[in-house]
């Protein structure tokens, strides 16, 4: 039973070829490309509106020097949102449920932000390791604690996204299995369980959108500290 629950998180393989690469490239195929027409279609208009609203909210507290990251973070927001929500469809695979992929995104972007802060303003970046007004006796301990918390940030980003998506998918699978098992034995209970399954699917769709936004928002906060 335990193996069957977690089989959905295994990367599918066909002829010894992992299909996770195709799943990662899928979001870019689904979005329409810009056209040279004066009037855009509805899909492109809604996409531009979503990008404009999310980018303005994320980069509102950041200095103009950090706006160079807008294209990268906006693209990553669309990428994570599409992969999270597309994984809710039947017979699909969610690449963002893999900790290795999420840690790759989080670790690479976090390292780039830290290197950027060390190059542009090293004094200000190193100043975050010691809170202002801290006692002199506690300085070594506080520096160690802040350094550990700094290196935990990419781990927290990757684990948060993976844990939320994994928990939601497991709940949906358990509820759907219970609904099918109760359908012939207790039809009324099966109907109530089906309603619960529908509500869980809506909740998981909201979690998929929120977790992608939180991932990018935390990266923008880290960027704000180093720019």
PDB file of C-alpha atoms in Angstrom:
ATOM      1  CA  UNK A   1       0.000   0.000   0.000  1.00  0.00           C
ATOM      2  CA  UNK A   2       2.842   2.354   0.867  1.00  0.00           C
ATOM      3  CA  UNK A   3       4.624   1.701  -2.408  1.00  0.00           C
ATOM      4  CA  UNK A   4       1.465   2.241  -4.451  1.00  0.00           C
ATOM      5  CA  UNK A   5       0.891   5.607  -2.770  1.00  0.00           C
ATOM      6  CA  UNK A   6       4.324   6.941  -3.621  1.00  0.00           C
ATOM      7  CA  UNK A   7       4.558   5.425  -7.103  1.00  0.00           C
ATOM      8  CA  UNK A   8       2.961   8.591  -8.500  1.00  0.00           C
ATOM      9  CA  UNK A   9       6.070  10.562  -7.524  1.00  0.00           C
ATOM     10  CA  UNK A  10       8.445   8.314  -9.476  1.00  0.00           C
ATOM     11  CA  UNK A  11       9.793   9.765 -12.690  1.00  0.00           C
ATOM     12  CA  UNK A  12       8.142   7.877 -15.584  1.00  0.00           C
ATOM     13  CA  UNK A  13      10.528   6.021 -17.878  1.00  0.00           C
ATOM     14  CA  UNK A  14       9.791   4.756 -21.406  1.00  0.00           C
ATOM     15  CA  UNK A  15      12.453   2.605 -23.087  1.00  0.00           C
ATOM     16  CA  UNK A  16      14.939   3.582 -20.378  1.00  0.00           C
ATOM     17  CA  UNK A  17      14.393   7.276 -21.223  1.00  0.00           C
ATOM     18  CA  UNK A  18      13.161   9.469 -18.318  1.00  0.00           C
ATOM     19  CA  UNK A  19      10.210  11.599 -19.362  1.00  0.00           C
ATOM     20  CA  UNK A  20      10.857  14.284 -16.755  1.00  0.00           C
ATOM     21  CA  UNK A  21      12.633  16.373 -19.426  1.00  0.00           C
ATOM     22  CA  UNK A  22       9.480  16.420 -21.552  1.00  0.00           C
ATOM     23  CA  UNK A  23       7.411  17.346 -18.513  1.00  0.00           C
ATOM     24  CA  UNK A  24       9.754  20.252 -17.770  1.00  0.00           C
ATOM     25  CA  UNK A  25       9.592  21.534 -21.364  1.00  0.00           C
ATOM     26  CA  UNK A  26       5.792  21.253 -21.512  1.00  0.00           C
ATOM     27  CA  UNK A  27       4.939  24.639 -19.854  1.00  0.00           C
ATOM     28  CA  UNK A  28       6.709  26.638 -22.559  1.00  0.00           C
ATOM     29  CA  UNK A  29       4.720  24.862 -25.283  1.00  0.00           C
ATOM     30  CA  UNK A  30       1.357  25.677 -23.707  1.00  0.00           C
ATOM     31  CA  UNK A  31       1.790  29.451 -23.644  1.00  0.00           C
ATOM     32  CA  UNK A  32       1.133  31.498 -26.782  1.00  0.00           C
ATOM     33  CA  UNK A  33       3.991  33.391 -28.372  1.00  0.00           C
ATOM     34  CA  UNK A  34       3.747  37.180 -28.939  1.00  0.00           C
ATOM     35  CA  UNK A  35       2.430  38.329 -32.277  1.00  0.00           C
ATOM     36  CA  UNK A  36       2.977  41.442 -34.388  1.00  0.00           C
ATOM     37  CA  UNK A  37      -0.740  42.229 -34.532  1.00  0.00           C
ATOM     38  CA  UNK A  38      -2.108  45.389 -32.974  1.00  0.00           C
ATOM     39  CA  UNK A  39      -4.772  43.482 -31.049  1.00  0.00           C
ATOM     40  CA  UNK A  40      -3.735  40.353 -29.143  1.00  0.00           C
ATOM     41  CA  UNK A  41      -5.926  37.323 -28.587  1.00  0.00           C
ATOM     42  CA  UNK A  42      -7.518  36.543 -25.242  1.00  0.00           C
ATOM     43  CA  UNK A  43      -4.885  34.045 -24.119  1.00  0.00           C
ATOM     44  CA  UNK A  44      -2.016  36.436 -24.751  1.00  0.00           C
ATOM     45  CA  UNK A  45      -3.893  39.340 -23.160  1.00  0.00           C
ATOM     46  CA  UNK A  46      -4.649  37.358 -20.005  1.00  0.00           C
ATOM     47  CA  UNK A  47      -1.045  36.140 -19.869  1.00  0.00           C
ATOM     48  CA  UNK A  48       0.316  39.681 -20.132  1.00  0.00           C
ATOM     49  CA  UNK A  49      -2.130  40.880 -17.460  1.00  0.00           C
ATOM     50  CA  UNK A  50      -1.097  38.085 -15.084  1.00  0.00           C
ATOM     51  CA  UNK A  51       2.586  38.768 -15.685  1.00  0.00           C
ATOM     52  CA  UNK A  52       2.173  42.509 -15.161  1.00  0.00           C
ATOM     53  CA  UNK A  53       0.217  42.150 -11.916  1.00  0.00           C
ATOM     54  CA  UNK A  54       2.497  39.512 -10.389  1.00  0.00           C
ATOM     55  CA  UNK A  55       5.699  41.302 -11.400  1.00  0.00           C
ATOM     56  CA  UNK A  56       4.508  44.637 -10.021  1.00  0.00           C
ATOM     57  CA  UNK A  57       3.576  43.045  -6.692  1.00  0.00           C
ATOM     58  CA  UNK A  58       6.816  41.100  -6.343  1.00  0.00           C
ATOM     59  CA  UNK A  59       9.211  43.892  -7.360  1.00  0.00           C
ATOM     60  CA  UNK A  60       7.370  46.754  -5.640  1.00  0.00           C
ATOM     61  CA  UNK A  61       9.646  46.851  -2.518  1.00  0.00           C
ATOM     62  CA  UNK A  62      12.873  46.141  -4.452  1.00  0.00           C
ATOM     63  CA  UNK A  63      15.297  48.843  -5.541  1.00  0.00           C
ATOM     64  CA  UNK A  64      15.565  49.583  -9.288  1.00  0.00           C
ATOM     65  CA  UNK A  65      18.873  47.726  -9.365  1.00  0.00           C
ATOM     66  CA  UNK A  66      17.053  44.454  -8.677  1.00  0.00           C
ATOM     67  CA  UNK A  67      14.565  44.915 -11.505  1.00  0.00           C
ATOM     68  CA  UNK A  68      17.038  43.221 -13.836  1.00  0.00           C
ATOM     69  CA  UNK A  69      15.835  39.951 -12.315  1.00  0.00           C
ATOM     70  CA  UNK A  70      12.217  40.594 -13.383  1.00  0.00           C
ATOM     71  CA  UNK A  71      12.368  38.491 -16.561  1.00  0.00           C
ATOM     72  CA  UNK A  72      14.028  35.553 -14.800  1.00  0.00           C
ATOM     73  CA  UNK A  73      11.688  35.481 -11.808  1.00  0.00           C
ATOM     74  CA  UNK A  74       8.569  36.099 -13.907  1.00  0.00           C
ATOM     75  CA  UNK A  75       9.508  33.232 -16.226  1.00  0.00           C
ATOM     76  CA  UNK A  76      10.143  30.989 -13.236  1.00  0.00           C
ATOM     77  CA  UNK A  77       6.756  31.994 -11.766  1.00  0.00           C
ATOM     78  CA  UNK A  78       4.959  30.932 -14.958  1.00  0.00           C
ATOM     79  CA  UNK A  79       7.046  27.770 -15.115  1.00  0.00           C
ATOM     80  CA  UNK A  80       6.276  26.688 -11.533  1.00  0.00           C
ATOM     81  CA  UNK A  81       2.600  27.659 -11.780  1.00  0.00           C
ATOM     82  CA  UNK A  82       2.107  25.596 -14.940  1.00  0.00           C
ATOM     83  CA  UNK A  83       3.945  22.545 -13.645  1.00  0.00           C
ATOM     84  CA  UNK A  84       2.137  22.631 -10.289  1.00  0.00           C
ATOM     85  CA  UNK A  85      -1.323  22.932 -11.791  1.00  0.00           C
ATOM     86  CA  UNK A  86      -0.722  20.574 -14.728  1.00  0.00           C
ATOM     87  CA  UNK A  87       0.277  17.874 -12.257  1.00  0.00           C
ATOM     88  CA  UNK A  88      -3.297  17.830 -10.920  1.00  0.00           C
ATOM     89  CA  UNK A  89      -4.601  16.379 -14.189  1.00  0.00           C
ATOM     90  CA  UNK A  90      -5.103  12.592 -14.342  1.00  0.00           C
ATOM     91  CA  UNK A  91      -2.219  10.486 -15.630  1.00  0.00           C
ATOM     92  CA  UNK A  92       0.262  13.339 -15.440  1.00  0.00           C
ATOM     93  CA  UNK A  93       3.584  13.759 -13.667  1.00  0.00           C
ATOM     94  CA  UNK A  94       4.503  16.737 -11.474  1.00  0.00           C
ATOM     95  CA  UNK A  95       8.237  17.530 -11.769  1.00  0.00           C
ATOM     96  CA  UNK A  96       8.032  19.986  -8.862  1.00  0.00           C
ATOM     97  CA  UNK A  97       7.155  17.113  -6.528  1.00  0.00           C
ATOM     98  CA  UNK A  98      10.797  16.021  -6.885  1.00  0.00           C
ATOM     99  CA  UNK A  99      13.064  17.518  -4.227  1.00  0.00           C
ATOM    100  CA  UNK A 100      16.096  17.418  -6.526  1.00  0.00           C
ATOM    101  CA  UNK A 101      14.444  19.697  -9.118  1.00  0.00           C
ATOM    102  CA  UNK A 102      13.209  22.182  -6.519  1.00  0.00           C
ATOM    103  CA  UNK A 103      16.582  22.238  -4.792  1.00  0.00           C
ATOM    104  CA  UNK A 104      18.230  22.881  -8.147  1.00  0.00           C
ATOM    105  CA  UNK A 105      16.062  25.949  -8.741  1.00  0.00           C
ATOM    106  CA  UNK A 106      16.356  27.222  -5.165  1.00  0.00           C
ATOM    107  CA  UNK A 107      20.084  26.571  -4.755  1.00  0.00           C
ATOM    108  CA  UNK A 108      21.149  28.119  -8.059  1.00  0.00           C
ATOM    109  CA  UNK A 109      19.069  31.288  -7.657  1.00  0.00           C
ATOM    110  CA  UNK A 110      19.985  31.693  -3.973  1.00  0.00           C
ATOM    111  CA  UNK A 111      23.683  31.344  -4.788  1.00  0.00           C
ATOM    112  CA  UNK A 112      23.379  33.900  -7.579  1.00  0.00           C
ATOM    113  CA  UNK A 113      21.664  36.378  -5.258  1.00  0.00           C
ATOM    114  CA  UNK A 114      24.318  35.907  -2.557  1.00  0.00           C
ATOM    115  CA  UNK A 115      27.166  36.341  -5.049  1.00  0.00           C
ATOM    116  CA  UNK A 116      25.471  39.464  -6.410  1.00  0.00           C
ATOM    117  CA  UNK A 117      25.255  40.926  -2.905  1.00  0.00           C
ATOM    118  CA  UNK A 118      28.883  40.121  -2.161  1.00  0.00           C
ATOM    119  CA  UNK A 119      30.013  41.815  -5.380  1.00  0.00           C
ATOM    120  CA  UNK A 120      27.877  44.953  -5.241  1.00  0.00           C
ATOM    121  CA  UNK A 121      27.766  45.716  -1.500  1.00  0.00           C
ATOM    122  CA  UNK A 122      29.833  43.266   0.548  1.00  0.00           C
ATOM    123  CA  UNK A 123      29.688  45.329   3.749  1.00  0.00           C
ATOM    124  CA  UNK A 124      25.903  45.471   3.737  1.00  0.00           C
ATOM    125  CA  UNK A 125      25.589  41.773   2.896  1.00  0.00           C
ATOM    126  CA  UNK A 126      27.965  40.702   5.647  1.00  0.00           C
ATOM    127  CA  UNK A 127      26.195  43.079   8.034  1.00  0.00           C
ATOM    128  CA  UNK A 128      23.151  40.778   8.011  1.00  0.00           C
ATOM    129  CA  UNK A 129      25.224  38.175   9.845  1.00  0.00           C
ATOM    130  CA  UNK A 130      25.305  40.369  12.954  1.00  0.00           C
ATOM    131  CA  UNK A 131      22.119  42.115  14.144  1.00  0.00           C
ATOM    132  CA  UNK A 132      22.473  45.763  15.076  1.00  0.00           C
ATOM    133  CA  UNK A 133      22.885  46.433  18.782  1.00  0.00           C
ATOM    134  CA  UNK A 134      23.889  42.857  19.672  1.00  0.00           C
ATOM    135  CA  UNK A 135      26.084  42.396  22.792  1.00  0.00           C
ATOM    136  CA  UNK A 136      29.777  41.911  22.122  1.00  0.00           C
ATOM    137  CA  UNK A 137      29.875  38.625  24.064  1.00  0.00           C
ATOM    138  CA  UNK A 138      27.204  37.099  21.841  1.00  0.00           C
ATOM    139  CA  UNK A 139      28.804  38.193  18.572  1.00  0.00           C
ATOM    140  CA  UNK A 140      30.482  34.821  17.681  1.00  0.00           C
ATOM    141  CA  UNK A 141      27.321  32.867  18.498  1.00  0.00           C
ATOM    142  CA  UNK A 142      25.064  35.204  16.547  1.00  0.00           C
ATOM    143  CA  UNK A 143      27.352  35.110  13.513  1.00  0.00           C
ATOM    144  CA  UNK A 144      27.265  31.296  13.536  1.00  0.00           C
ATOM    145  CA  UNK A 145      23.466  31.239  13.909  1.00  0.00           C
ATOM    146  CA  UNK A 146      22.915  33.783  11.122  1.00  0.00           C
ATOM    147  CA  UNK A 147      25.325  31.914   8.847  1.00  0.00           C
ATOM    148  CA  UNK A 148      23.457  28.660   9.418  1.00  0.00           C
ATOM    149  CA  UNK A 149      20.126  30.378   8.766  1.00  0.00           C
ATOM    150  CA  UNK A 150      21.565  31.836   5.561  1.00  0.00           C
ATOM    151  CA  UNK A 151      22.532  28.412   4.236  1.00  0.00           C
ATOM    152  CA  UNK A 152      19.197  26.903   5.303  1.00  0.00           C
ATOM    153  CA  UNK A 153      17.253  29.281   3.023  1.00  0.00           C
ATOM    154  CA  UNK A 154      17.575  27.282  -0.232  1.00  0.00           C
ATOM    155  CA  UNK A 155      16.807  24.064   1.637  1.00  0.00           C
ATOM    156  CA  UNK A 156      13.656  25.621   3.093  1.00  0.00           C
ATOM    157  CA  UNK A 157      12.582  26.848  -0.356  1.00  0.00           C
ATOM    158  CA  UNK A 158      12.932  23.436  -1.961  1.00  0.00           C
ATOM    159  CA  UNK A 159      11.482  21.424   0.916  1.00  0.00           C
ATOM    160  CA  UNK A 160       8.469  23.750   1.316  1.00  0.00           C
ATOM    161  CA  UNK A 161       7.444  23.416  -2.325  1.00  0.00           C
ATOM    162  CA  UNK A 162       8.026  19.654  -2.392  1.00  0.00           C
ATOM    163  CA  UNK A 163       6.241  18.952   0.906  1.00  0.00           C
ATOM    164  CA  UNK A 164       3.129  20.956   0.049  1.00  0.00           C
ATOM    165  CA  UNK A 165       2.686  19.375  -3.370  1.00  0.00           C
ATOM    166  CA  UNK A 166       3.442  15.869  -2.107  1.00  0.00           C
ATOM    167  CA  UNK A 167       0.982  16.158   0.799  1.00  0.00           C
ATOM    168  CA  UNK A 168      -1.784  17.408  -1.485  1.00  0.00           C
ATOM    169  CA  UNK A 169      -1.290  14.653  -4.044  1.00  0.00           C
ATOM    170  CA  UNK A 170      -1.297  11.993  -1.305  1.00  0.00           C
ATOM    171  CA  UNK A 171      -4.540  13.358   0.166  1.00  0.00           C
ATOM    172  CA  UNK A 172      -6.214  13.347  -3.250  1.00  0.00           C
ATOM    173  CA  UNK A 173      -5.089   9.781  -3.953  1.00  0.00           C
ATOM    174  CA  UNK A 174      -6.224   8.516  -0.542  1.00  0.00           C
ATOM    175  CA  UNK A 175      -9.617  10.210  -0.892  1.00  0.00           C
ATOM    176  CA  UNK A 176     -10.147   8.941  -4.448  1.00  0.00           C
ATOM    177  CA  UNK A 177      -9.218   5.400  -3.385  1.00  0.00           C
ATOM    178  CA  UNK A 178     -11.701   5.582  -0.511  1.00  0.00           C
ATOM    179  CA  UNK A 179     -14.404   6.912  -2.851  1.00  0.00           C
ATOM    180  CA  UNK A 180     -13.984   4.003  -5.277  1.00  0.00           C
ATOM    181  CA  UNK A 181     -13.930   1.473  -2.416  1.00  0.00           C
ATOM    182  CA  UNK A 182     -17.123   2.847  -0.839  1.00  0.00           C
ATOM    183  CA  UNK A 183     -19.019   3.252  -4.115  1.00  0.00           C
ATOM    184  CA  UNK A 184     -20.516  -0.262  -4.083  1.00  0.00           C
ATOM    185  CA  UNK A 185     -20.664  -0.722  -0.310  1.00  0.00           C
ATOM    186  CA  UNK A 186     -21.947   2.650   0.970  1.00  0.00           C
ATOM    187  CA  UNK A 187     -23.130   4.841  -1.922  1.00  0.00           C
ATOM    188  CA  UNK A 188     -24.189   7.771   0.266  1.00  0.00           C
ATOM    189  CA  UNK A 189     -20.827   7.880   2.014  1.00  0.00           C
ATOM    190  CA  UNK A 190     -19.124   7.567  -1.364  1.00  0.00           C
ATOM    191  CA  UNK A 191     -21.014  10.635  -2.625  1.00  0.00           C
ATOM    192  CA  UNK A 192     -19.939  12.628   0.426  1.00  0.00           C
ATOM    193  CA  UNK A 193     -16.368  11.445  -0.059  1.00  0.00           C
ATOM    194  CA  UNK A 194     -16.577  12.490  -3.722  1.00  0.00           C
ATOM    195  CA  UNK A 195     -17.653  15.978  -2.674  1.00  0.00           C
ATOM    196  CA  UNK A 196     -14.688  16.045  -0.286  1.00  0.00           C
ATOM    197  CA  UNK A 197     -12.450  14.938  -3.158  1.00  0.00           C
ATOM    198  CA  UNK A 198     -13.718  17.809  -5.314  1.00  0.00           C
ATOM    199  CA  UNK A 199     -13.033  20.304  -2.520  1.00  0.00           C
ATOM    200  CA  UNK A 200      -9.553  18.836  -2.013  1.00  0.00           C
ATOM    201  CA  UNK A 201      -8.864  19.250  -5.732  1.00  0.00           C
ATOM    202  CA  UNK A 202      -9.859  22.913  -5.543  1.00  0.00           C
ATOM    203  CA  UNK A 203      -7.704  23.366  -2.444  1.00  0.00           C
ATOM    204  CA  UNK A 204      -4.742  21.692  -4.105  1.00  0.00           C
ATOM    205  CA  UNK A 205      -5.134  23.933  -7.167  1.00  0.00           C
ATOM    206  CA  UNK A 206      -5.021  26.965  -4.882  1.00  0.00           C
ATOM    207  CA  UNK A 207      -1.995  25.531  -3.062  1.00  0.00           C
ATOM    208  CA  UNK A 208      -0.212  24.978  -6.385  1.00  0.00           C
ATOM    209  CA  UNK A 209      -0.695  28.630  -7.329  1.00  0.00           C
ATOM    210  CA  UNK A 210       0.150  29.969  -3.880  1.00  0.00           C
ATOM    211  CA  UNK A 211       3.296  27.865  -3.482  1.00  0.00           C
ATOM    212  CA  UNK A 212       4.671  29.058  -6.824  1.00  0.00           C
ATOM    213  CA  UNK A 213       4.004  32.659  -5.790  1.00  0.00           C
ATOM    214  CA  UNK A 214       5.566  32.125  -2.330  1.00  0.00           C
ATOM    215  CA  UNK A 215       8.661  30.573  -3.912  1.00  0.00           C
ATOM    216  CA  UNK A 216       9.219  33.637  -6.106  1.00  0.00           C
ATOM    217  CA  UNK A 217       8.241  36.058  -3.329  1.00  0.00           C
ATOM    218  CA  UNK A 218      10.857  34.645  -0.945  1.00  0.00           C
ATOM    219  CA  UNK A 219      13.487  34.850  -3.666  1.00  0.00           C
ATOM    220  CA  UNK A 220      12.560  38.502  -4.212  1.00  0.00           C
ATOM    221  CA  UNK A 221      12.933  39.149  -0.474  1.00  0.00           C
ATOM    222  CA  UNK A 222      16.389  37.590  -0.541  1.00  0.00           C
ATOM    223  CA  UNK A 223      17.162  39.758  -3.563  1.00  0.00           C
ATOM    224  CA  UNK A 224      15.978  42.845  -1.685  1.00  0.00           C
ATOM    225  CA  UNK A 225      18.502  42.173   1.078  1.00  0.00           C
ATOM    226  CA  UNK A 226      21.414  41.974  -1.362  1.00  0.00           C
ATOM    227  CA  UNK A 227      20.612  44.770  -3.818  1.00  0.00           C
TER     228      UNK A 227
END
